Structure formats: structure tokens, C-alpha cells
């Protein structure tokens, strides 16, 4: 039997689906009827039409809507999840939008994720995107009142068992994620081929430098930081570091710049050539070793080693005022690791940014 080829059809994140359901529920609260579809705003500024299910409203104080996640051609454990939203009027609380996590949305129990401990596992970009969609359609209501927006995923706790959430201290459900609103099929052979093709295009145009990024935020960061380079130099490699660097060597690219954040860079520094979150956990012992070399006390290094995320290490080093030297040391360790794999074949530069796209280190 011929193996079915997997495609590159994009899907939409849990955050984008939650935002669409929140928008539909808000429309229902205002109009007395939840629409069967809505055109929702994505975090990247584009607009996409989502089908809405199970629309209910009393037309005055509450409304309910649900969106079924379509993960595209690379379905993960949240594919076909029911992103469910209940909107409730907060009388007299003008302009206030309170975001809450309901059944099946994880709760944060540990530092290191950039979210409030005890709060719902709804990441900052989806939080803003949900609020933006609610404000767009609910502006007239928000002039006098507020809205409570509760996100639920009925089977989220069961789905979360297929993730690393429990190790990250996210308990009771899945995370609401997404930086652009779009799911790219990073684990497909087709996407891997597109990474190689992008490097081939740069080489064919006579470029001697390729800038490899792990996602949309890091790509935006390096494009802004490196205006002197042609557009063809920038290749979003996703999790495919090894295939990307192999292709650079094959095509005669001399200079590689890697744009990344602390989590993915730690994976690279520990020698992973495929950096997907589900492949292998972050080596926090390595981070503790780097932290010790930067002057962190033994007690802090022990905390870092026992943690589950790279971001926790970054936060603890920031607490000590050692964050700048820590990021530089992590970038240098990444270069050293890659140089062992590609000796004398590539010059490698690593640029580090945070979750808001601000530069933290630049090492070559």
C-alpha cells in the first residue's frame, strides 16, 4: 500500500479557536443570537472565518459558544478539541474583561512559565487576542459594563496526559497557546523539505549567509535586527535544526545566524538537532552548570537543576542580576556544541530574544 503523503495545510491554535468562540458568544450576548460563524482576528493581524457550534444565550447576562479546533495536516493531541467559551455580564464594571479558566484548562502551579501561579494556563498572546476580539464586537456593552470570559475544554484533562504539562507544573488540563494563531505542520516531511528548499533558494541567489529561526516571533526579531540582509536569507526552520544546518553545508553557505529563545537554544546547546518539545526534555542540569559558571549560588543552581523549564533558569538569573551574562553564556554554549558537529564548515552566530522580541544577547 502506498504511504499517504502528509501535506502542509495549516490549522489554527487553541488560542485562535478560543478567541473565535469568545467573539461569537459576545455577539450573542449583544444581539440575542449566537452566530453560526464569525470572522475572528488572529494575533498576526489576519482574519479567518470559524464555524461556531452549540450557541446559546439568554440575551441579557450570559452566552455560550464552542469552536472545534482544526490542527491542519499535523494534528496534535488538541486536534478536534472543543474550545468552549461562556461569557457573563459584569454589571457596572465598565471596560473590564476578566479571563478565567474552566474545566479542562490547566492551572499554573510553578514559576518559570511567565504566567501567574494559581492562574489558568492561557498564554499572553492568546489572552490579548481573546480580549481584542471581545472588545471589537462588544465595544458598546463595555462602555457601561464588563465581561467575564471563561475558557473550557471538556476533555482537556484527558488530552493533557499526552503533553508535558504535568512536568511543567500545569495541572488539570491543556494550555491555551499560539503566537500567530496558525498551526504550522512543523513535524511533517513536507515542511522539512520546505526548510531545505528555502536554504537552496538563498544559495541559488548567491547569498553566503542564512538566518535560521525557530518560529514567527524569532523571525520577526532577526528581520528587524538585520535590515542589511536580503529577504531570501531568512529561513524559518521550526524544529529542524539538523536538516537546516546540513543543507547549509551542502549548499556552501558560509555564515549561519540562529535566532532563538532560551528554551530552544537550550535544546541546541545540549546537542538536539530536532528541537520539538515532545522529543526530549530540556536539560536543566546543563542550565545549572551554565548558571554556576556565571556566578549563581549553589542553592540557585540546585533549584534550576530541579526545575522543568529553561525559562525558570532565566527568571532566577534575572532575580540575581546575572541574566545578561547567562544569555551570553547559553549562546556561546550553543555555538560550541554546534561547532563540534560542524567543525570548520560554518561560522555560527546566535542571537537571543525574549518572548516580546527584545534582544538579550548576540554572540559570534
XYZ file of C-alpha atoms in Angstrom, residues 38-316:
279
model
C -17.610 34.514 12.872
C -14.693 36.220 11.218
C -12.133 36.415 14.017
C -8.963 38.456 14.321
C -5.777 36.384 14.671
C -2.739 37.569 16.663
C -0.825 38.057 13.398
C -3.420 40.597 12.217
C -5.173 38.431 9.639
C -8.849 37.463 9.816
C -10.251 33.965 9.443
C -13.800 32.604 9.462
C -14.540 29.982 12.138
C -17.586 27.733 12.402
C -19.421 28.092 15.714
C -21.297 25.314 17.500
C -23.639 24.981 20.482
C -24.520 28.680 20.527
C -26.724 29.657 23.464
C -27.653 32.939 25.151
C -30.261 34.381 27.454
C -29.833 37.636 25.565
C -29.002 39.682 28.637
C -26.397 38.277 31.032
C -24.854 35.065 29.649
C -23.841 33.478 26.343
C -22.137 30.263 25.303
C -20.246 29.234 22.128
C -17.873 26.489 21.038
C -15.283 26.133 18.293
C -13.775 22.794 17.189
C -10.022 23.025 16.691
C -8.686 22.015 13.280
C -4.936 21.425 13.581
C -4.420 21.128 9.817
C -2.160 18.466 8.353
C -0.130 17.986 11.533
C -2.719 17.150 14.189
C -1.509 17.065 17.773
C -3.336 15.975 20.908
C -5.575 19.063 20.817
C -6.903 18.395 17.314
C -10.726 18.408 17.299
C -10.814 19.739 20.877
C -13.939 21.713 21.743
C -12.750 25.204 22.715
C -15.744 26.364 24.727
C -16.472 29.875 25.984
C -19.012 31.187 28.471
C -19.401 34.956 28.632
C -21.072 36.581 31.640
C -22.059 40.227 32.117
C -20.314 42.089 34.946
C -22.740 44.905 35.643
C -21.260 48.319 36.253
C -17.631 47.245 35.697
C -17.130 49.375 32.590
C -14.427 48.188 30.187
C -13.311 45.259 32.344
C -12.614 41.883 30.734
C -11.864 39.087 33.195
C -10.361 35.956 31.641
C -10.870 32.705 33.538
C -10.031 29.041 33.028
C -12.803 26.470 33.292
C -12.913 22.684 33.060
C -10.047 21.171 31.079
C -7.835 24.273 31.046
C -4.680 23.725 33.073
C -3.712 25.734 36.125
C -0.204 27.065 36.752
C 1.449 25.622 39.846
C 5.106 26.532 39.301
C 7.196 29.525 38.321
C 9.054 29.543 35.030
C 6.225 29.883 32.516
C 5.740 33.641 32.630
C 2.207 33.182 33.981
C 0.724 33.810 37.423
C 0.941 30.810 39.735
C -2.597 29.690 40.507
C -3.992 31.184 37.318
C -5.153 29.479 34.127
C -2.659 28.230 31.540
C -3.635 30.800 28.940
C -0.521 32.307 27.395
C -0.061 36.086 26.998
C -0.638 36.291 23.233
C -3.928 34.313 23.320
C -5.027 36.368 26.339
C -4.610 39.581 24.386
C -6.162 38.101 21.238
C -9.255 36.899 23.120
C -9.665 40.331 24.715
C -9.140 42.099 21.371
C -11.884 40.036 19.720
C -14.280 40.637 22.593
C -13.612 44.382 22.545
C -14.108 44.634 18.786
C -17.659 43.297 18.891
C -18.591 44.275 22.449
C -17.466 47.912 22.491
C -20.946 49.332 23.099
C -21.635 46.980 26.009
C -18.193 47.583 27.527
C -18.892 51.309 27.754
C -21.036 50.570 30.824
C -20.316 47.003 31.857
C -17.589 44.377 31.989
C -17.422 40.776 30.812
C -16.156 37.573 32.372
C -14.835 35.210 29.692
C -14.351 31.605 30.818
C -12.466 29.198 28.539
C -13.142 25.464 28.910
C -12.126 22.270 27.117
C -14.452 19.455 28.283
C -11.921 16.652 27.755
C -8.858 18.812 28.300
C -7.638 16.955 31.364
C -7.536 13.685 29.434
C -5.853 15.321 26.414
C -3.229 16.883 28.689
C -1.965 13.405 29.607
C -0.389 13.304 26.131
C 1.586 16.502 26.790
C 4.451 17.528 29.083
C 2.114 19.824 31.049
C 2.325 17.935 34.330
C 6.114 18.132 34.261
C 5.851 21.873 33.682
C 3.536 22.293 36.654
C 0.422 22.793 34.531
C -2.234 20.609 36.119
C -5.804 19.689 35.297
C -5.880 20.375 31.592
C -4.279 21.699 28.423
C -2.686 25.062 27.756
C -4.259 27.713 25.551
C -1.439 28.549 23.162
C -0.489 30.314 19.948
C 1.685 33.258 18.956
C 0.273 33.853 15.466
C -2.982 31.883 15.656
C -1.801 29.486 12.965
C -0.539 25.908 13.399
C 2.309 25.129 11.025
C 2.899 21.407 10.349
C 6.460 21.503 11.636
C 6.803 17.761 12.064
C 5.823 16.848 8.515
C 8.285 15.730 5.858
C 6.775 18.395 3.606
C 7.710 21.189 5.998
C 11.192 19.769 6.434
C 11.535 19.812 2.648
C 10.419 23.440 2.582
C 13.206 24.353 5.036
C 15.807 22.736 2.779
C 14.268 24.433 -0.235
C 14.486 27.842 1.454
C 18.219 27.365 2.004
C 18.655 26.232 -1.591
C 16.899 29.389 -2.781
C 19.258 31.566 -0.715
C 22.290 29.750 -2.116
C 20.995 29.994 -5.681
C 20.646 33.748 -5.232
C 24.310 33.961 -4.289
C 23.775 34.575 -0.576
C 26.564 33.470 1.751
C 24.532 33.998 4.932
C 21.389 32.248 6.148
C 19.418 33.264 9.223
C 17.613 30.314 10.834
C 14.709 30.941 13.192
C 12.548 28.664 15.319
C 9.224 30.443 14.780
C 7.334 33.602 13.950
C 8.482 35.703 16.894
C 12.171 34.950 16.451
C 11.899 35.554 12.714
C 10.324 38.971 13.291
C 13.091 39.760 15.781
C 16.018 38.914 13.481
C 14.470 40.589 10.423
C 14.244 43.827 12.412
C 17.777 43.377 13.804
C 19.401 42.554 10.449
C 17.955 45.001 7.890
C 21.072 44.720 5.716
C 20.229 41.148 4.702
C 18.024 40.157 1.778
C 14.659 38.530 2.466
C 15.900 35.264 0.940
C 18.430 34.916 3.768
C 15.719 34.332 6.371
C 14.511 30.746 6.728
C 12.047 29.629 9.400
C 13.368 26.178 10.275
C 10.882 25.336 13.035
C 12.322 22.373 14.953
C 14.554 21.156 12.105
C 17.961 22.465 13.174
C 19.931 19.452 11.931
C 18.429 19.277 8.435
C 18.774 23.050 8.110
C 22.472 23.093 9.028
C 23.192 20.014 6.891
C 21.619 21.832 3.965
C 23.695 24.962 4.652
C 26.881 22.880 4.482
C 25.733 21.115 1.306
C 24.841 24.390 -0.427
C 28.092 26.122 0.536
C 26.569 28.677 2.907
C 29.436 30.162 4.926
C 27.668 32.078 7.692
C 24.729 30.939 9.798
C 22.869 33.154 12.242
C 20.461 31.437 14.618
C 17.656 33.441 16.197
C 16.104 31.767 19.209
C 14.706 31.961 22.710
C 16.021 30.286 25.819
C 14.072 27.019 25.549
C 15.022 26.078 22.003
C 18.590 27.314 22.457
C 18.991 25.042 25.464
C 17.889 22.105 23.302
C 20.536 23.104 20.742
C 23.200 23.560 23.413
C 22.537 20.047 24.736
C 23.033 18.614 21.250
C 19.466 18.117 19.989
C 19.131 18.529 16.227
C 15.337 18.193 16.277
C 14.090 20.567 18.966
C 10.380 19.714 19.158
C 9.039 19.879 22.738
C 7.833 16.278 22.636
C 11.178 14.826 21.519
C 13.298 15.313 24.608
C 13.065 17.391 27.766
C 15.228 20.442 28.410
C 18.459 19.502 30.186
C 18.169 21.630 33.312
C 21.425 20.184 34.660
C 23.142 21.897 31.741
C 21.406 25.167 32.607
C 22.505 24.799 36.228
C 26.091 24.255 35.057
C 25.924 27.407 32.915
C 24.364 29.346 35.792
C 27.160 28.227 38.145
C 29.721 29.424 35.629
C 28.007 32.812 35.648
C 28.337 33.111 39.423
C 24.982 31.808 40.650
C 24.997 30.432 44.222
C 24.842 26.667 44.672
C 21.302 26.873 46.110
C 20.010 28.596 42.983
C 21.811 26.106 40.733
C 20.104 23.292 42.631
C 16.716 24.966 42.056
C 17.453 25.319 38.344
C 18.541 21.700 38.066
C 15.320 20.523 39.747
C 13.063 22.699 37.593
C 11.350 21.601 34.386
C 11.755 24.670 32.167
C 14.563 26.768 30.747
C 12.509 29.856 31.439
C 12.708 29.176 35.178
C 16.502 29.335 34.940
C 16.278 32.634 33.073
C 13.944 34.098 35.692
C 16.178 33.041 38.590
